[in-house]
Short mmCIF file of C-alpha atoms and ligand atoms in Angstrom, two decimals:
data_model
loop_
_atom_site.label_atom_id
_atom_site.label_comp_id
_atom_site.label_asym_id
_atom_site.label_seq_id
_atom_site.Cartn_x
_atom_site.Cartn_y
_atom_site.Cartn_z
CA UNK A 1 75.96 -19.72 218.99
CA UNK A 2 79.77 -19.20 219.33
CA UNK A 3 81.62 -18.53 215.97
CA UNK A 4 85.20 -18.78 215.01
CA UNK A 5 85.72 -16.90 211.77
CA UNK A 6 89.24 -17.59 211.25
CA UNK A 7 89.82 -21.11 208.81
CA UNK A 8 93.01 -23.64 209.39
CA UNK A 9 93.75 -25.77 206.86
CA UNK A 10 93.52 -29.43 208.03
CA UNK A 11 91.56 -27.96 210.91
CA UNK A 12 94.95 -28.42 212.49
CA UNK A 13 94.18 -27.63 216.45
CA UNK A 14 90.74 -28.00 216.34
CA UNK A 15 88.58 -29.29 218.79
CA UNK A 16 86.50 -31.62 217.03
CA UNK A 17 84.74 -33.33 220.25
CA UNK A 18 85.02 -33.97 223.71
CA UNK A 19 86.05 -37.86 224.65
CA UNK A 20 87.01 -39.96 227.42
CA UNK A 21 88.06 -42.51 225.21
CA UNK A 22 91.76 -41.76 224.10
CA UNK A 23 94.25 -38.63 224.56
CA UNK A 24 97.17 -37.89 222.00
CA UNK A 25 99.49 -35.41 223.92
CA UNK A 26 101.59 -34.71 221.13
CA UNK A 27 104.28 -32.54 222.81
CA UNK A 28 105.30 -35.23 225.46
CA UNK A 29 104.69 -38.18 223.14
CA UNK A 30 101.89 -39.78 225.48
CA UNK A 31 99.19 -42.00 224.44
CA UNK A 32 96.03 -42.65 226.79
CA UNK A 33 93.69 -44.68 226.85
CA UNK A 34 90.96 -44.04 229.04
CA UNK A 35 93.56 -43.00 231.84
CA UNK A 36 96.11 -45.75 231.19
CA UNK A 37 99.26 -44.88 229.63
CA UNK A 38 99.50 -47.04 226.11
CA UNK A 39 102.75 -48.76 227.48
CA UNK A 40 101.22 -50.32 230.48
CA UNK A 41 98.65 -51.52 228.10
CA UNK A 42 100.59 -52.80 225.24
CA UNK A 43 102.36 -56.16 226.21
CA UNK A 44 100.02 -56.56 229.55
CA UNK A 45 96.19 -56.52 227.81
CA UNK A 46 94.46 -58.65 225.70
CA UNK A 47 92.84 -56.98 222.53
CA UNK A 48 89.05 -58.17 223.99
CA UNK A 49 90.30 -55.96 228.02
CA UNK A 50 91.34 -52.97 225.55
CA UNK A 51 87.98 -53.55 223.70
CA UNK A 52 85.95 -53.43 226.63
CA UNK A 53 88.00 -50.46 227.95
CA UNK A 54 87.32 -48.73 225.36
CA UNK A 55 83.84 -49.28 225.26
CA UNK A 56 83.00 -49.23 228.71
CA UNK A 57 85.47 -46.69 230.49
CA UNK A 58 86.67 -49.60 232.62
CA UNK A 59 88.77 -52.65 232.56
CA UNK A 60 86.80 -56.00 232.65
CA UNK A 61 86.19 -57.62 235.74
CA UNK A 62 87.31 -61.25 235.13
CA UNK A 63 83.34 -62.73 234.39
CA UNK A 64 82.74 -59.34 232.17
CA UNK A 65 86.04 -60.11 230.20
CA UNK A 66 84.74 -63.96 229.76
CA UNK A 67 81.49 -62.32 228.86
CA UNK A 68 83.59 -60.45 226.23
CA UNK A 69 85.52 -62.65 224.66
CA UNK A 70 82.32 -65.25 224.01
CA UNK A 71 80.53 -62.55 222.72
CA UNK A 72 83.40 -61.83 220.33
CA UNK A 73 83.51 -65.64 219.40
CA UNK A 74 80.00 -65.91 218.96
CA UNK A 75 79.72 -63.24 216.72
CA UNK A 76 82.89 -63.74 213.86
CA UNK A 77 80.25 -65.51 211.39
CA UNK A 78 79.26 -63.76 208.26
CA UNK A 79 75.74 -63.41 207.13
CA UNK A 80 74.58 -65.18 203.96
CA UNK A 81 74.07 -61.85 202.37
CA UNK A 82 78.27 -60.83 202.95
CA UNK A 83 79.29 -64.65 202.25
CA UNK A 84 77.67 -64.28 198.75
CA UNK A 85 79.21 -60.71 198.25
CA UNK A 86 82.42 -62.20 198.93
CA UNK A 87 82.15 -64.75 196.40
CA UNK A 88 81.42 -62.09 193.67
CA UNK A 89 84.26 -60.01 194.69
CA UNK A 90 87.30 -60.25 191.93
CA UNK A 91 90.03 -61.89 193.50
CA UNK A 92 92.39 -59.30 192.80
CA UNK A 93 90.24 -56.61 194.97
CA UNK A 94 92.02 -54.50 197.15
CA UNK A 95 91.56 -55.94 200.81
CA UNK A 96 90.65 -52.47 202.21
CA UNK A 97 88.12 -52.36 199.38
CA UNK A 98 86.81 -55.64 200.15
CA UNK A 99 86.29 -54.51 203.83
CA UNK A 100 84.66 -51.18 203.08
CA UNK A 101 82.18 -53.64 200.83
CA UNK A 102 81.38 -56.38 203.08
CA UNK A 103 80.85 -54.15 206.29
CA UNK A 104 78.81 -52.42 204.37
CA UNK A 105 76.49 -55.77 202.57
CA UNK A 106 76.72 -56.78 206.47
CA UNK A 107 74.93 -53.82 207.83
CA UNK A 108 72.04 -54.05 205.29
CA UNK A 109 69.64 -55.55 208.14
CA UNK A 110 70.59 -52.68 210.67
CA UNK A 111 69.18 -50.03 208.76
CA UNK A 112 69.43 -46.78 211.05
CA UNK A 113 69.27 -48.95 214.04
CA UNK A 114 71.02 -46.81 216.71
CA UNK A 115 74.41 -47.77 217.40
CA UNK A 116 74.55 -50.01 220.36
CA UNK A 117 77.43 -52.37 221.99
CA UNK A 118 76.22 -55.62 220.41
CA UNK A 119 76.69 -53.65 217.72
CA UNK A 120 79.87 -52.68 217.83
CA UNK A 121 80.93 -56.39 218.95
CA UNK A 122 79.52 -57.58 215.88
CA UNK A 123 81.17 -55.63 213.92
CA UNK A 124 84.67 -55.95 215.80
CA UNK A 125 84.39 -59.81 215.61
CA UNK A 126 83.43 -59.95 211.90
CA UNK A 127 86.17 -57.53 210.73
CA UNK A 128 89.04 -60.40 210.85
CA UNK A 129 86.28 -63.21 208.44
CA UNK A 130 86.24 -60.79 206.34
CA UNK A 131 89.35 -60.73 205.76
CA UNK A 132 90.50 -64.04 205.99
CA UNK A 133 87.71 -65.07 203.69
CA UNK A 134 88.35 -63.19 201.01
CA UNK A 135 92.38 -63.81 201.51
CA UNK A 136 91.69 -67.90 201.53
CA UNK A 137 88.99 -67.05 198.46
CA UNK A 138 91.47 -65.49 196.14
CA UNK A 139 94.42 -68.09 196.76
CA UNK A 140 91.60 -70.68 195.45
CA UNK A 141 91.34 -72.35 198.94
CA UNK A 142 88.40 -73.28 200.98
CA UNK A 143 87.54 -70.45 203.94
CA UNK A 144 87.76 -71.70 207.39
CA UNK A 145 85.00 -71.56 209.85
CA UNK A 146 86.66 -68.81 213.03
CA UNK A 147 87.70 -70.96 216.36
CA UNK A 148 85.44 -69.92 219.19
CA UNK A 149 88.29 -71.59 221.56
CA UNK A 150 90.65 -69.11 220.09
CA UNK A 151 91.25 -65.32 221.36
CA UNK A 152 90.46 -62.32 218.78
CA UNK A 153 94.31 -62.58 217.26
CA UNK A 154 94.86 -65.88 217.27
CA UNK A 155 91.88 -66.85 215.43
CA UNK A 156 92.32 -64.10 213.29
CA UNK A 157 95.78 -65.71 211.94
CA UNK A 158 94.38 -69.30 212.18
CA UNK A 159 91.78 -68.01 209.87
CA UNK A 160 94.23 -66.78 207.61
CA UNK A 161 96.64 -69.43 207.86
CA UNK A 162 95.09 -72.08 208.28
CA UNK A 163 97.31 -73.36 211.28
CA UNK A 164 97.58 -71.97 214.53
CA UNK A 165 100.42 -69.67 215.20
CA UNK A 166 103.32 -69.61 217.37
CA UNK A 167 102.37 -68.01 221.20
CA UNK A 168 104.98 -65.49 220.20
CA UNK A 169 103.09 -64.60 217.16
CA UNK A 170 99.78 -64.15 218.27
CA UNK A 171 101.08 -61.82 221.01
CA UNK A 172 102.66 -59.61 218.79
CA UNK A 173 99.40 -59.40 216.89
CA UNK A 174 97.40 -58.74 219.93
CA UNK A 175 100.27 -55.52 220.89
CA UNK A 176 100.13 -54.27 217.89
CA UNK A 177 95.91 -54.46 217.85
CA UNK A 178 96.12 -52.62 221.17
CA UNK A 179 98.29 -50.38 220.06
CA UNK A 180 96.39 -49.16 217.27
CA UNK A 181 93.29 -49.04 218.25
CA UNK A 182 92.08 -45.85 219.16
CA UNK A 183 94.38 -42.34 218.90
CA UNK A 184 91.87 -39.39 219.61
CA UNK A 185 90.53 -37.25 216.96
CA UNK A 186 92.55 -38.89 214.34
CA UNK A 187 90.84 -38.24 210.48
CA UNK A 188 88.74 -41.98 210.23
CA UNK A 189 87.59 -41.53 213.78
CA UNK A 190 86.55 -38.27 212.96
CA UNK A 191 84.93 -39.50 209.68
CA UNK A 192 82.85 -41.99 211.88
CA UNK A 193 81.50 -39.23 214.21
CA UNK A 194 80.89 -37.05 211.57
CA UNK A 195 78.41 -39.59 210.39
CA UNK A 196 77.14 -40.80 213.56
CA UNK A 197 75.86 -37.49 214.39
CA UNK A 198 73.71 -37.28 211.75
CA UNK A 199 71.74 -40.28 213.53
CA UNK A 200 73.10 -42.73 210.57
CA UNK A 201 73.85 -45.84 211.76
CA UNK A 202 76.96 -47.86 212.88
CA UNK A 203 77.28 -49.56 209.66
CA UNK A 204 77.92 -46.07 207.85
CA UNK A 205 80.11 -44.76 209.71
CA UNK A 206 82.49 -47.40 209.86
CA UNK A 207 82.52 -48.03 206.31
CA UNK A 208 83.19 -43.94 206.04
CA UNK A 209 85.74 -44.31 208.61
CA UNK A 210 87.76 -47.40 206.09
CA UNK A 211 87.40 -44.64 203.13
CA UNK A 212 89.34 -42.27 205.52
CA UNK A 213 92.01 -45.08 207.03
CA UNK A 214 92.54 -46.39 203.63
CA UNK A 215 94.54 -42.97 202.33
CA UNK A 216 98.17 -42.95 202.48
CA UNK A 217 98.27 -39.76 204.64
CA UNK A 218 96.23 -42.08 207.40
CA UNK A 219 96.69 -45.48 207.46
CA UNK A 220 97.42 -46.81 203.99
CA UNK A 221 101.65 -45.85 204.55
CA UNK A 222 102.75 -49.11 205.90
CA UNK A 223 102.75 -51.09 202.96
CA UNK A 224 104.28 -47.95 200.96
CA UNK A 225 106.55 -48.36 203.75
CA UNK A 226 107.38 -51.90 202.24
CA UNK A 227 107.51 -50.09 198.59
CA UNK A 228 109.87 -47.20 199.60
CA UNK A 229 112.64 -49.67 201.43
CA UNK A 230 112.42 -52.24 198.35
CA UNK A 231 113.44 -49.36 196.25
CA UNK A 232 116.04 -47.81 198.45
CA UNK A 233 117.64 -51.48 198.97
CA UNK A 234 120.46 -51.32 200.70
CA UNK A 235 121.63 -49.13 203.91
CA UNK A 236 124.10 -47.21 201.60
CA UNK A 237 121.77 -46.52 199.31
CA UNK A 238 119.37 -44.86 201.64
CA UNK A 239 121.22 -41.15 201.99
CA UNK A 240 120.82 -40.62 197.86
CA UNK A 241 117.65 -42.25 197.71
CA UNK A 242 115.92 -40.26 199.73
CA UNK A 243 117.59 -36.56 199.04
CA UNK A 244 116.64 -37.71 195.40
CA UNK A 245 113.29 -38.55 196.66
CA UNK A 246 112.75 -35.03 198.45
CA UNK A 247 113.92 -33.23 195.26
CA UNK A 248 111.11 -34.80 193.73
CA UNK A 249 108.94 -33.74 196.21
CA UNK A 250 108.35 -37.55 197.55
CA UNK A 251 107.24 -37.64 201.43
CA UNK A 252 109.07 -40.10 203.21
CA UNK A 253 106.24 -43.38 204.40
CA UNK A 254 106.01 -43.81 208.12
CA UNK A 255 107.56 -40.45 208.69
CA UNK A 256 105.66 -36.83 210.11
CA UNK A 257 102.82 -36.86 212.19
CA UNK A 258 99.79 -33.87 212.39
CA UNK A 259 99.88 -34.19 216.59
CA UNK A 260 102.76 -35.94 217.93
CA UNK A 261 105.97 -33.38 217.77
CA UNK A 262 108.28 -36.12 219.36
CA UNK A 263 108.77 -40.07 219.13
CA UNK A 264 105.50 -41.90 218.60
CA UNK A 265 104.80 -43.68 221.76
CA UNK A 266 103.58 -46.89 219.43
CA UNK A 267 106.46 -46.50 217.55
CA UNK A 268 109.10 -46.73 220.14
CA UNK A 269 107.25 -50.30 220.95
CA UNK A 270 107.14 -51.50 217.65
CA UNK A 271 110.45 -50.57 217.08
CA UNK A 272 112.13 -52.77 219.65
CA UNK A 273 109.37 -55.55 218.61
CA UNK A 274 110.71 -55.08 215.23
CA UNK A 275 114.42 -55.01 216.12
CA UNK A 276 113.77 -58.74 217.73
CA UNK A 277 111.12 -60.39 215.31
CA UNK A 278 112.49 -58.57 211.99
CA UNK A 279 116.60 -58.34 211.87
CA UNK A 280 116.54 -57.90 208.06
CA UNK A 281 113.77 -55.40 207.93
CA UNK A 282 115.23 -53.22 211.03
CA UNK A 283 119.04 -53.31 209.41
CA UNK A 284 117.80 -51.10 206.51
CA UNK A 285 114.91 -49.42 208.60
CA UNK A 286 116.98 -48.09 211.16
CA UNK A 287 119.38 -46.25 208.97
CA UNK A 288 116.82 -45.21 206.44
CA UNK A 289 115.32 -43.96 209.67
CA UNK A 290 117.99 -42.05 210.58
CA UNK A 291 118.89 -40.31 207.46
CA UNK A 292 114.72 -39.20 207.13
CA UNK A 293 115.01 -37.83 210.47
CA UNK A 294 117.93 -35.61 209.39
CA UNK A 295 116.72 -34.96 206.14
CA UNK A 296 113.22 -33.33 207.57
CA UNK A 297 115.53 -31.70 210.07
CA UNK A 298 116.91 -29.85 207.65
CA UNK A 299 114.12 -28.81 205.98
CA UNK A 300 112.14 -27.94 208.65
CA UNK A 301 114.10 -27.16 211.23
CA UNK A 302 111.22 -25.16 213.18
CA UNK A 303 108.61 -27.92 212.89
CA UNK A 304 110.26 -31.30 214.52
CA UNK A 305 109.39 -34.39 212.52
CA UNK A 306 109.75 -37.36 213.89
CA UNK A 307 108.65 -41.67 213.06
CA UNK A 308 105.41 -42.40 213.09
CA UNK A 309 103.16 -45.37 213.77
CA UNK A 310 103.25 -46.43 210.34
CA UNK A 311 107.13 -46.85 210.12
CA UNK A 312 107.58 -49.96 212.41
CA UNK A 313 104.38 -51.37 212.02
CA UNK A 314 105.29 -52.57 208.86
CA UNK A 315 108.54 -54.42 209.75
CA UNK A 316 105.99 -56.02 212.72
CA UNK A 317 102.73 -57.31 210.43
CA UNK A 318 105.50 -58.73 207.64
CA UNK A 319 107.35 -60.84 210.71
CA UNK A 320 103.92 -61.94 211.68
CA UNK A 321 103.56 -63.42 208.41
CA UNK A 322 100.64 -60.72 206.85
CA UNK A 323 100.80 -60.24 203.30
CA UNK A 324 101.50 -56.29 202.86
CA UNK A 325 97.98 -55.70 201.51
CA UNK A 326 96.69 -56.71 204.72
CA UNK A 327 98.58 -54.02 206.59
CA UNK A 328 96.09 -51.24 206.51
CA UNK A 329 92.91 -53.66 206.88
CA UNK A 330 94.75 -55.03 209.92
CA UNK A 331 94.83 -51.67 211.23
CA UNK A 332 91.13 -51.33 210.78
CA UNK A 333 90.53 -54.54 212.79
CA UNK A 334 92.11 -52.98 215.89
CA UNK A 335 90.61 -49.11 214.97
CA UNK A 336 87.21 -50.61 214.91
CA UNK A 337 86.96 -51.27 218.40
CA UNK A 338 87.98 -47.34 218.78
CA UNK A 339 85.80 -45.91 215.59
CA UNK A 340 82.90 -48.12 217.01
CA UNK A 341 83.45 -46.59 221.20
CA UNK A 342 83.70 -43.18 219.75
CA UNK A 343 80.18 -43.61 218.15
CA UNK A 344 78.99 -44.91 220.80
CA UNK A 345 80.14 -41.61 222.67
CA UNK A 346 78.91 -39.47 220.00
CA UNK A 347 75.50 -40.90 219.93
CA UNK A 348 75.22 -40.51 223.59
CA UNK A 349 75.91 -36.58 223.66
CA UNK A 350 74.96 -36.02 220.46
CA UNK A 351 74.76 -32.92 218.26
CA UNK A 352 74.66 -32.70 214.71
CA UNK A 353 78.41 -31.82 213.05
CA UNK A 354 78.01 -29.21 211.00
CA UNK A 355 80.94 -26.62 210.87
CA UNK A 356 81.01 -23.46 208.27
CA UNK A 357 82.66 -23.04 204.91
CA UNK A 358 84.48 -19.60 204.14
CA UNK A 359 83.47 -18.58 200.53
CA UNK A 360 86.19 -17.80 198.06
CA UNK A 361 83.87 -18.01 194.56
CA UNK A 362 83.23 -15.38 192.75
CA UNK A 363 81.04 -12.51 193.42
CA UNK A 364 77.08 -12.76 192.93
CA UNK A 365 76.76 -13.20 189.30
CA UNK A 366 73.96 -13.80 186.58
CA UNK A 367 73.61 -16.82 184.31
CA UNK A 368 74.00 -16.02 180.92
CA UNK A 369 72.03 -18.11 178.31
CA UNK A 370 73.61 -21.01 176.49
CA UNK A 371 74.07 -19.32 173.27
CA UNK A 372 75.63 -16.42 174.52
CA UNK A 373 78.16 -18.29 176.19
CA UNK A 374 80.89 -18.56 173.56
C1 COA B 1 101.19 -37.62 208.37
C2 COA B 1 101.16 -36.38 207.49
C3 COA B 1 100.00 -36.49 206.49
C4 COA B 1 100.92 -35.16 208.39
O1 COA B 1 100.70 -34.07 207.55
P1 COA B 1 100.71 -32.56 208.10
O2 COA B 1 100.14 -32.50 209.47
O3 COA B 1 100.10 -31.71 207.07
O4 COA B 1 102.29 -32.33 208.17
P2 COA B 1 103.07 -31.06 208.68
O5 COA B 1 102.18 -29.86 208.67
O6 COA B 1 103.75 -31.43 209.94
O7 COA B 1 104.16 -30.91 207.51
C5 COA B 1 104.98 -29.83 207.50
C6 COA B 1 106.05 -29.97 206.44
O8 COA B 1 106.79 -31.18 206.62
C7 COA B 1 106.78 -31.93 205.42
N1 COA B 1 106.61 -33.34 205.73
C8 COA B 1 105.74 -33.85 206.63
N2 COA B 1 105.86 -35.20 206.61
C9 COA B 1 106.79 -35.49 205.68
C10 COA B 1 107.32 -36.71 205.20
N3 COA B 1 106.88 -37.88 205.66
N4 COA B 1 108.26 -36.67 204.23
C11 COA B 1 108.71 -35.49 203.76
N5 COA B 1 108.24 -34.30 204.18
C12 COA B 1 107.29 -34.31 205.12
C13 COA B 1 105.61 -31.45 204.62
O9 COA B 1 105.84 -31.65 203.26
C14 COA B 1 105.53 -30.01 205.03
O10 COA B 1 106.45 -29.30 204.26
P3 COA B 1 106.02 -28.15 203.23
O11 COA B 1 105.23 -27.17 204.05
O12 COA B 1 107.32 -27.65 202.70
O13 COA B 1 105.18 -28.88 202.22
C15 COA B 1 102.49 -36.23 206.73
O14 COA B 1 103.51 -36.14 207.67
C16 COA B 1 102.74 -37.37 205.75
O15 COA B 1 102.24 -37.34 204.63
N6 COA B 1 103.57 -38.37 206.15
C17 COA B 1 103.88 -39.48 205.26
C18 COA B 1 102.75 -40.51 205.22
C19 COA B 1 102.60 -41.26 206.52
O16 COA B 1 103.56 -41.71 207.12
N7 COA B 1 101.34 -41.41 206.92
C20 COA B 1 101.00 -42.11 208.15
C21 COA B 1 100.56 -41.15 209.18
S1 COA B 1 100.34 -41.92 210.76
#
């Protein structure tokens, strides 16, 4: 048994597992996927070829990418069990919340069934009906059956639209789902190995790893993203805003990062996707970008801070017409095909994950009675 006695807060530089899948290299601002650098991915791949990648260590031959992408289609239906779950849900439920549910009411049947591919398909196909179910459900309209003839983002937006979207759109959709969807030993992905190596089933750990996404430290910034620029308003305003903000001890949304120590190699695509689809957003975003950058600089001078993910994602999902709720759960739809490969991974060299606690309670004590007490 090797021990490390010494505890680090956040477990920050811990190795947490061993994976082909995805490699942050924080100091040089790299993202891999399986070997490929994330930029020769990004604008090049569908979703379904990063999918398979991810699941299979390769890219798809042509007939195993068809394969994919009618497996996908064939499985976006919900069962009658989530359909009826969905119908109870209050219309003012939080999307993430609605996704953690239904994943959940759709894994009922799969009870500690090991993880497997058709699996994981299922559950990366039915993540965007879920969504666009309960988003038609709560604006009183009819849902809309998913479009085998259409690709993963496409039908994902037809299914929330209602129409089919512009070529442009849908392709920004699909970067941004490639983009996001794995990132090494990130806290959700974690979450879901954590779980899987326990011998739970898929099910549970996704639905752990939508608790994890969901916080605002992971992926629930980009709509707060949204919030902070409403409030700061203008470019002029951004400079007091946000040295008032810091005085208050207010983190700055889409900003800091526990890996990457220079530009976030998502970011710096989603930037210049945001600078073409989203004037209005990047006018103010830029500068309030610049003036965060300089503010952390300040403060930390000895720990480089730099954009994150988070930042330019949100001017990209609001151009692509996504109501700002749907901004984390969106993320989820792309992580899932990650979270659901790294189980996969886990399962196959598994051992239980069970680190130590150091103990700072008190000293062996006795009870002392009830009445005694006061
Ligand atoms: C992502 C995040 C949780 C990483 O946390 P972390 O690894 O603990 O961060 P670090 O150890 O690098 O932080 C060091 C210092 O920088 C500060 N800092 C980090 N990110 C900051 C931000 N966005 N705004 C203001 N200060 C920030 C911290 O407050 C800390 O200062 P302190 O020691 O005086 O409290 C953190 O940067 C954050 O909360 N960012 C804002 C939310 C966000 O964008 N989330 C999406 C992440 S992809």
């Amino acid at each position: 048994m090797s021990t490390n006695n010494t505890y680090v807060p956040g477990l920050e530089g811990i190795i947490g597992a061993q994976t082909a899948i995805s490699m942050v290299d924080g100091a040089n601002g790299r993202l891999v996927y399986q070997g490929y650098v994330i930029a020769d991915l990004a604008e090049e791949m569908s979703f379904e070829e990063v999918a398979f990648l991810l699941w299979e260590g390769q890219l798809p031959k042509r007939g195993e990418l068809e394969g994919l992408t009618s497996e996908l289609a064939a499985n976006r239906d919900l069962t009658n069990a989530a359909t009826t779950a969905l119908e109870a849900l209050p219309k003012d439920t939080d999307p993430m919340d609605v996704l953690r549910s239904i994943v959940s009411v759709q894994g009922v049947e799969h009870r500690l069934a090991k993880p497997t591919r058709p699996l994981a398909v299922h559950a990366t196909a039915s993540f965007p009906t879920i969504l666009a179910t309960f988003h038609r459900r709560r604006q009183g309209l009819e849902p809309l059956n998913p479009r085998p003839d259409l690709g993963h983002a496409a039908n994902y937006l037809y299914m929330m639209n209602g129409k089919e979207s512009s070529p442009e759109i849908v392709r920004a959709l699909n970067t941004y789902l490639v983009l996001l969807a794995d990132h090494g030993m990130n806290a959700s992905t974690f979450t879901a190995r954590v779980i899987a190596s326990t011998e739970s089933d898929l099910t549970s750990a996704l639905v752990g790893a939508i608790g994890a996404l969901k916080g605002p430290a992971h992926g629930g910034a980009p709509s707060a993203v949204i919030e902070q620029l409403e409030q700061i308003g203008t470019p002029e305003n951004a400079e007091p805003w946000m040295r008032d903000a810091r005085k208050g001890g207010v983190r700055f949304m889409g900003f800091g990062h526990r890996v990457y120590r220079v530009y976030d190699p998502r970011a710096k695509i989603l930037k210049a996707m945001c600078e073409r689809m989203n004037p209005k957003f990047y006018a103010l975003a830029s500068k309030v970008e610049e003036v965060a950058l300089r503010i952390l600089h300040e403060e930390h001078p000895e720990r480089p801070q730099s954009t994150n993910v988070e930042f330019y994602s949100a001017g990209v999902l609001q151009a692509i017409g996504l109501p700002k709720e749907f901004f984390t759960p969106t993320f989820a739809t792309a992580r899932v095909s990650g979270w659901s490969a790294h189980v996969l991974e886990q399962v196959a060299h598994n051992r239980i994950i069970r680190p130590q606690s150091e103990y700072i309670g008190p000293e062996p004590r006795k009870p002392v009675p009830l009445t005694e007490r006061d």
